[in-house]
Short mmCIF file of C-alpha atoms and ligand atoms in Angstrom, two decimals:
data_model
loop_
_atom_site.label_atom_id
_atom_site.label_comp_id
_atom_site.label_asym_id
_atom_site.label_seq_id
_atom_site.Cartn_x
_atom_site.Cartn_y
_atom_site.Cartn_z
CA UNK A 1 -22.75 39.87 18.35
CA UNK A 2 -21.64 37.54 20.29
CA UNK A 3 -22.27 33.72 19.07
CA UNK A 4 -24.97 33.49 22.37
CA UNK A 5 -27.38 35.86 20.82
CA UNK A 6 -30.74 35.09 21.49
CA UNK A 7 -33.18 34.79 18.78
CA UNK A 8 -36.69 36.70 19.34
CA UNK A 9 -39.04 34.87 18.20
CA UNK A 10 -42.83 35.44 18.03
CA UNK A 11 -44.00 34.01 21.58
CA UNK A 12 -40.95 36.62 22.58
CA UNK A 13 -42.21 39.39 21.13
CA UNK A 14 -45.22 39.44 22.96
CA UNK A 15 -43.87 38.58 26.10
CA UNK A 16 -41.41 41.94 25.57
CA UNK A 17 -44.85 43.89 24.67
CA UNK A 18 -46.60 42.18 28.08
CA UNK A 19 -43.82 42.90 30.04
CA UNK A 20 -43.90 47.09 29.57
CA UNK A 21 -41.04 46.78 26.67
CA UNK A 22 -41.13 49.78 24.15
CA UNK A 23 -40.70 47.44 20.86
CA UNK A 24 -38.58 48.78 17.87
CA UNK A 25 -38.78 47.91 14.65
CA UNK A 26 -37.36 48.74 11.21
CA UNK A 27 -37.74 47.44 7.24
CA UNK A 28 -34.66 46.64 5.71
CA UNK A 29 -34.92 44.96 2.17
CA UNK A 30 -31.05 43.03 1.99
CA UNK A 31 -28.35 41.20 3.39
CA UNK A 32 -25.48 43.92 3.84
CA UNK A 33 -28.88 46.54 5.94
CA UNK A 34 -30.56 43.79 7.37
CA UNK A 35 -26.89 43.12 9.26
CA UNK A 36 -26.68 46.64 10.08
CA UNK A 37 -30.27 46.83 11.94
CA UNK A 38 -30.05 43.24 13.98
CA UNK A 39 -26.73 43.88 15.03
CA UNK A 40 -28.32 47.29 16.02
CA UNK A 41 -30.32 45.89 18.22
CA UNK A 42 -33.55 46.62 16.43
CA UNK A 43 -36.41 43.73 17.73
CA UNK A 44 -37.70 43.35 15.00
CA UNK A 45 -37.10 43.94 10.83
CA UNK A 46 -39.71 44.36 8.00
CA UNK A 47 -39.01 42.89 4.74
CA UNK A 48 -41.77 45.28 3.67
CA UNK A 49 -43.82 45.49 0.31
CA UNK A 50 -42.38 49.27 0.48
CA UNK A 51 -39.40 48.22 -0.97
CA UNK A 52 -41.37 48.68 -4.43
CA UNK A 53 -41.10 52.37 -3.84
CA UNK A 54 -38.32 52.06 -1.58
CA UNK A 55 -36.19 49.94 -3.48
CA UNK A 56 -37.59 49.88 -6.95
CA UNK A 57 -39.13 53.43 -7.57
CA UNK A 58 -42.38 52.99 -8.38
CA UNK A 59 -44.62 54.76 -6.96
CA UNK A 60 -47.47 52.96 -5.07
CA UNK A 61 -46.70 49.19 -3.40
CA UNK A 62 -49.17 47.77 -5.57
CA UNK A 63 -46.70 46.18 -8.33
CA UNK A 64 -44.17 44.31 -5.86
CA UNK A 65 -44.72 40.54 -6.49
CA UNK A 66 -44.92 37.60 -4.22
CA UNK A 67 -41.49 36.13 -5.96
CA UNK A 68 -40.03 39.70 -5.51
CA UNK A 69 -40.82 39.76 -1.79
CA UNK A 70 -39.58 36.52 -1.29
CA UNK A 71 -36.42 37.44 -3.12
CA UNK A 72 -35.47 40.24 -0.36
CA UNK A 73 -37.41 38.09 2.35
CA UNK A 74 -34.45 35.35 1.84
CA UNK A 75 -31.71 38.16 1.84
CA UNK A 76 -32.67 39.92 5.03
CA UNK A 77 -33.56 36.55 7.13
CA UNK A 78 -29.67 35.12 6.37
CA UNK A 79 -28.15 38.06 7.65
CA UNK A 80 -30.23 38.22 11.03
CA UNK A 81 -29.80 36.32 14.49
CA UNK A 82 -31.84 38.29 16.80
CA UNK A 83 -34.54 40.29 15.33
CA UNK A 84 -37.71 38.87 14.60
CA UNK A 85 -37.96 38.76 10.62
CA UNK A 86 -41.84 39.51 9.20
CA UNK A 87 -42.27 39.44 5.05
CA UNK A 88 -45.32 41.30 4.06
CA UNK A 89 -48.12 39.36 1.56
CA UNK A 90 -47.90 42.03 -1.68
CA UNK A 91 -51.32 42.98 -2.82
CA UNK A 92 -53.19 39.94 -4.93
CA UNK A 93 -51.04 37.27 -2.75
CA UNK A 94 -54.24 37.10 0.09
CA UNK A 95 -57.80 39.03 -1.04
CA UNK A 96 -58.14 36.25 -3.32
CA UNK A 97 -59.07 33.68 -1.02
CA UNK A 98 -58.11 32.57 2.35
CA UNK A 99 -56.66 29.58 0.55
CA UNK A 100 -54.63 31.57 -1.75
CA UNK A 101 -53.50 33.79 1.66
CA UNK A 102 -52.19 30.14 3.48
CA UNK A 103 -50.18 29.06 0.01
CA UNK A 104 -48.79 32.44 -0.54
CA UNK A 105 -47.80 33.04 3.25
CA UNK A 106 -46.19 29.68 3.39
CA UNK A 107 -43.62 30.04 0.16
CA UNK A 108 -42.42 33.15 2.39
CA UNK A 109 -41.86 31.15 5.67
CA UNK A 110 -41.03 27.96 3.62
CA UNK A 111 -38.80 29.99 1.37
CA UNK A 112 -37.38 33.40 3.06
CA UNK A 113 -36.69 31.88 7.00
CA UNK A 114 -39.10 34.28 7.94
CA UNK A 115 -40.67 34.11 11.31
CA UNK A 116 -43.99 35.53 10.34
CA UNK A 117 -45.99 37.13 7.85
CA UNK A 118 -47.89 40.64 7.62
CA UNK A 119 -50.94 41.55 5.64
CA UNK A 120 -53.02 44.76 5.40
CA UNK A 121 -56.84 44.36 7.01
CA UNK A 122 -58.41 43.88 9.73
CA UNK A 123 -61.86 42.76 9.97
CA UNK A 124 -62.22 42.44 6.13
CA UNK A 125 -58.88 39.91 6.60
CA UNK A 126 -60.11 38.25 9.88
CA UNK A 127 -60.99 35.03 7.91
CA UNK A 128 -57.68 35.02 6.29
CA UNK A 129 -55.88 35.81 9.41
CA UNK A 130 -57.43 32.95 11.11
CA UNK A 131 -56.79 30.56 8.09
CA UNK A 132 -52.88 32.07 7.99
CA UNK A 133 -53.09 30.93 11.75
CA UNK A 134 -54.20 27.82 11.55
CA UNK A 135 -51.59 26.82 9.09
CA UNK A 136 -49.17 27.92 12.33
CA UNK A 137 -48.18 30.84 10.19
CA UNK A 138 -47.71 33.90 12.71
CA UNK A 139 -49.46 36.68 11.32
CA UNK A 140 -49.52 40.64 11.73
CA UNK A 141 -52.35 42.49 10.56
CA UNK A 142 -52.26 46.10 9.71
CA UNK A 143 -55.31 49.11 9.92
CA UNK A 144 -55.25 52.51 9.86
CA UNK A 145 -53.76 53.66 6.34
CA UNK A 146 -53.39 50.68 3.91
CA UNK A 147 -51.07 51.07 1.32
CA UNK A 148 -52.04 48.69 -0.73
CA UNK A 149 -55.85 50.30 -0.23
CA UNK A 150 -54.60 53.42 -2.43
CA UNK A 151 -56.36 53.65 -5.08
CA UNK A 152 -59.49 53.27 -2.78
CA UNK A 153 -58.39 55.78 -0.68
CA UNK A 154 -56.93 58.16 -3.63
CA UNK A 155 -53.61 59.20 -1.91
CA UNK A 156 -51.36 57.25 0.72
CA UNK A 157 -50.54 60.23 3.38
CA UNK A 158 -54.32 61.32 4.67
CA UNK A 159 -54.47 60.17 8.46
CA UNK A 160 -57.61 57.98 9.07
CA UNK A 161 -60.00 59.22 11.57
CA UNK A 162 -63.30 56.97 11.33
CA UNK A 163 -62.58 55.69 15.38
CA UNK A 164 -65.77 52.96 15.68
CA UNK A 165 -64.04 51.17 12.16
CA UNK A 166 -60.41 51.40 13.62
CA UNK A 167 -61.29 49.99 16.50
CA UNK A 168 -63.74 47.15 15.08
CA UNK A 169 -60.34 46.27 12.67
CA UNK A 170 -58.23 46.51 15.46
CA UNK A 171 -60.52 44.17 17.76
CA UNK A 172 -61.31 41.56 14.63
CA UNK A 173 -57.41 40.93 14.01
CA UNK A 174 -56.94 40.40 17.39
CA UNK A 175 -59.76 38.41 17.73
CA UNK A 176 -58.59 36.17 14.43
CA UNK A 177 -55.27 35.32 15.93
CA UNK A 178 -52.98 38.13 14.68
CA UNK A 179 -49.87 38.25 16.83
CA UNK A 180 -49.53 42.29 16.41
CA UNK A 181 -50.56 44.75 14.09
CA UNK A 182 -49.28 47.89 12.53
CA UNK A 183 -51.37 51.15 13.67
CA UNK A 184 -50.78 53.64 10.39
CA UNK A 185 -51.42 56.87 10.40
CA UNK A 186 -53.90 57.24 13.24
CA UNK A 187 -54.37 60.34 15.98
CA UNK A 188 -52.57 59.17 18.96
CA UNK A 189 -55.33 59.69 21.32
CA UNK A 190 -56.79 56.69 18.97
CA UNK A 191 -53.81 54.55 19.25
CA UNK A 192 -53.63 54.85 22.80
CA UNK A 193 -57.34 53.81 23.05
CA UNK A 194 -56.43 50.46 20.74
CA UNK A 195 -53.83 50.03 22.57
CA UNK A 196 -55.02 49.39 25.87
CA UNK A 197 -58.02 48.02 24.65
CA UNK A 198 -55.75 45.26 22.90
CA UNK A 199 -53.76 42.97 24.79
CA UNK A 200 -51.89 42.04 21.11
CA UNK A 201 -48.56 44.54 20.75
CA UNK A 202 -49.52 47.84 18.78
CA UNK A 203 -46.90 48.25 16.77
CA UNK A 204 -47.46 52.69 15.09
CA UNK A 205 -46.18 54.68 12.33
CA UNK A 206 -47.22 58.29 12.48
CA UNK A 207 -49.63 57.07 15.66
CA UNK A 208 -47.68 58.78 18.33
CA UNK A 209 -46.30 57.64 21.27
CA UNK A 210 -48.17 55.79 23.08
CA UNK A 211 -48.09 52.16 21.08
CA UNK A 212 -46.23 49.34 22.27
CA UNK A 213 -43.64 49.93 19.73
CA UNK A 214 -42.84 51.67 16.78
CA UNK A 215 -42.39 51.32 12.79
CA UNK A 216 -40.22 53.49 10.61
CA UNK A 217 -39.52 52.55 6.86
CA UNK A 218 -35.25 52.25 7.18
CA UNK A 219 -34.35 54.24 4.19
CA UNK A 220 -36.35 56.96 5.46
CA UNK A 221 -35.48 57.16 9.18
CA UNK A 222 -31.76 57.29 7.35
CA UNK A 223 -32.20 60.05 5.67
CA UNK A 224 -32.02 57.95 1.88
CA UNK A 225 -34.70 59.17 0.28
CA UNK A 226 -35.16 62.66 -0.79
CA UNK A 227 -38.54 64.21 -1.06
CA UNK A 228 -39.86 62.17 1.54
CA UNK A 229 -40.14 64.61 5.22
CA UNK A 230 -44.24 63.27 6.57
CA UNK A 231 -45.24 64.84 9.81
CA UNK A 232 -44.30 61.60 11.64
CA UNK A 233 -40.76 61.18 10.52
CA UNK A 234 -37.69 61.51 12.43
CA UNK A 235 -34.60 61.10 10.47
CA UNK A 236 -31.69 59.96 12.40
CA UNK A 237 -28.92 60.09 10.10
CA UNK A 238 -28.51 62.68 6.95
CA UNK A 239 -27.05 59.35 4.82
CA UNK A 240 -27.82 60.63 1.06
CA UNK A 241 -25.84 63.73 2.31
CA UNK A 242 -22.67 61.36 2.87
CA UNK A 243 -22.86 59.30 0.83
CA UNK A 244 -23.51 62.14 -2.11
CA UNK A 245 -20.22 63.32 -1.05
CA UNK A 246 -18.30 60.60 -0.27
CA UNK A 247 -19.14 59.09 -4.25
CA UNK A 248 -18.16 63.50 -5.85
CA UNK A 249 -14.79 63.28 -4.10
CA UNK A 250 -14.10 59.97 -5.70
CA UNK A 251 -14.87 61.28 -9.03
CA UNK A 252 -12.97 64.21 -7.75
CA UNK A 253 -9.89 62.50 -6.69
CA UNK A 254 -9.40 60.25 -9.75
CA UNK A 255 -10.12 62.74 -11.87
CA UNK A 256 -7.38 64.92 -10.58
CA UNK A 257 -4.96 61.93 -10.31
CA UNK A 258 -5.30 61.74 -6.46
CA UNK A 259 -6.50 58.44 -6.01
CA UNK A 260 -5.00 56.17 -6.32
CA UNK A 261 -1.93 57.40 -4.44
CA UNK A 262 1.43 55.42 -3.73
CA UNK A 263 0.10 54.18 -0.25
CA UNK A 264 -3.20 52.84 -2.53
CA UNK A 265 -0.97 51.09 -5.14
CA UNK A 266 0.96 47.53 -5.48
CA UNK A 267 4.72 47.64 -6.32
O1 LIG B 1 -44.30 47.93 3.70
C1 LIG B 1 -44.17 48.69 5.10
O2 LIG B 1 -42.82 49.21 5.19
C2 LIG B 1 -44.61 48.64 5.69
C3 LIG B 1 -44.31 49.39 7.09
C4 LIG B 1 -44.51 51.29 7.26
C5 LIG B 1 -44.85 48.83 8.72
O3 LIG B 1 -45.99 48.41 6.20
#
């Protein structure tokens, strides 16, 4: 990538959306993958709290800590030259009070170099979204299926169909000052309606093609996460199979004495 690369800021992200451009977002959790995503031209990189499941092997997103999000967020932000970097506020780092949320969102911006934070909730988090915005910290909301509410929802994979609730949540997030909103696992017609009503970009995951943009968990779309095939997911590669084959070949070649060969050895 040239050294003239133009960084996508929060205003640029919003402008791109209002000019009709489809926005792309993927998750990343470290320097190497964030660099690949950035070079490949993704508009935004989310350091999602999905790292609890994808990187740490947990069954929900609840255990990941603020310190861990900052640790990963900093690695991602350091790799990125162009994309907008957003870091999730993890469970219980913003639900206690707007004051707690501002303090922790501020830590994320200061200590990672990211551009913005994301939190889950619409109407119930409106006061918090407003408070974070007043501290000049750009904040994205996330409505529909909210993984941090898994204990209340009972499971994470169910499509959310309460139209009035979703419309209220989306409007509340925009009115409170969110610069964008993730719509997770909602019917496509409803996602279209929300996208038409709001002026801020909607970023869908399992919400159909009519959102302003799309987000996927990076390792899921690269085929790195085993046994996870929700309807909305398209695997654009099968890197787990390629990686497994490469490691098997290495093991076999070392065991059979064919690696290292003369071309890999110093005289
Ligand atoms: O944590 C995450 O990866 C997310 C995306 C699925 C939107 O919130």
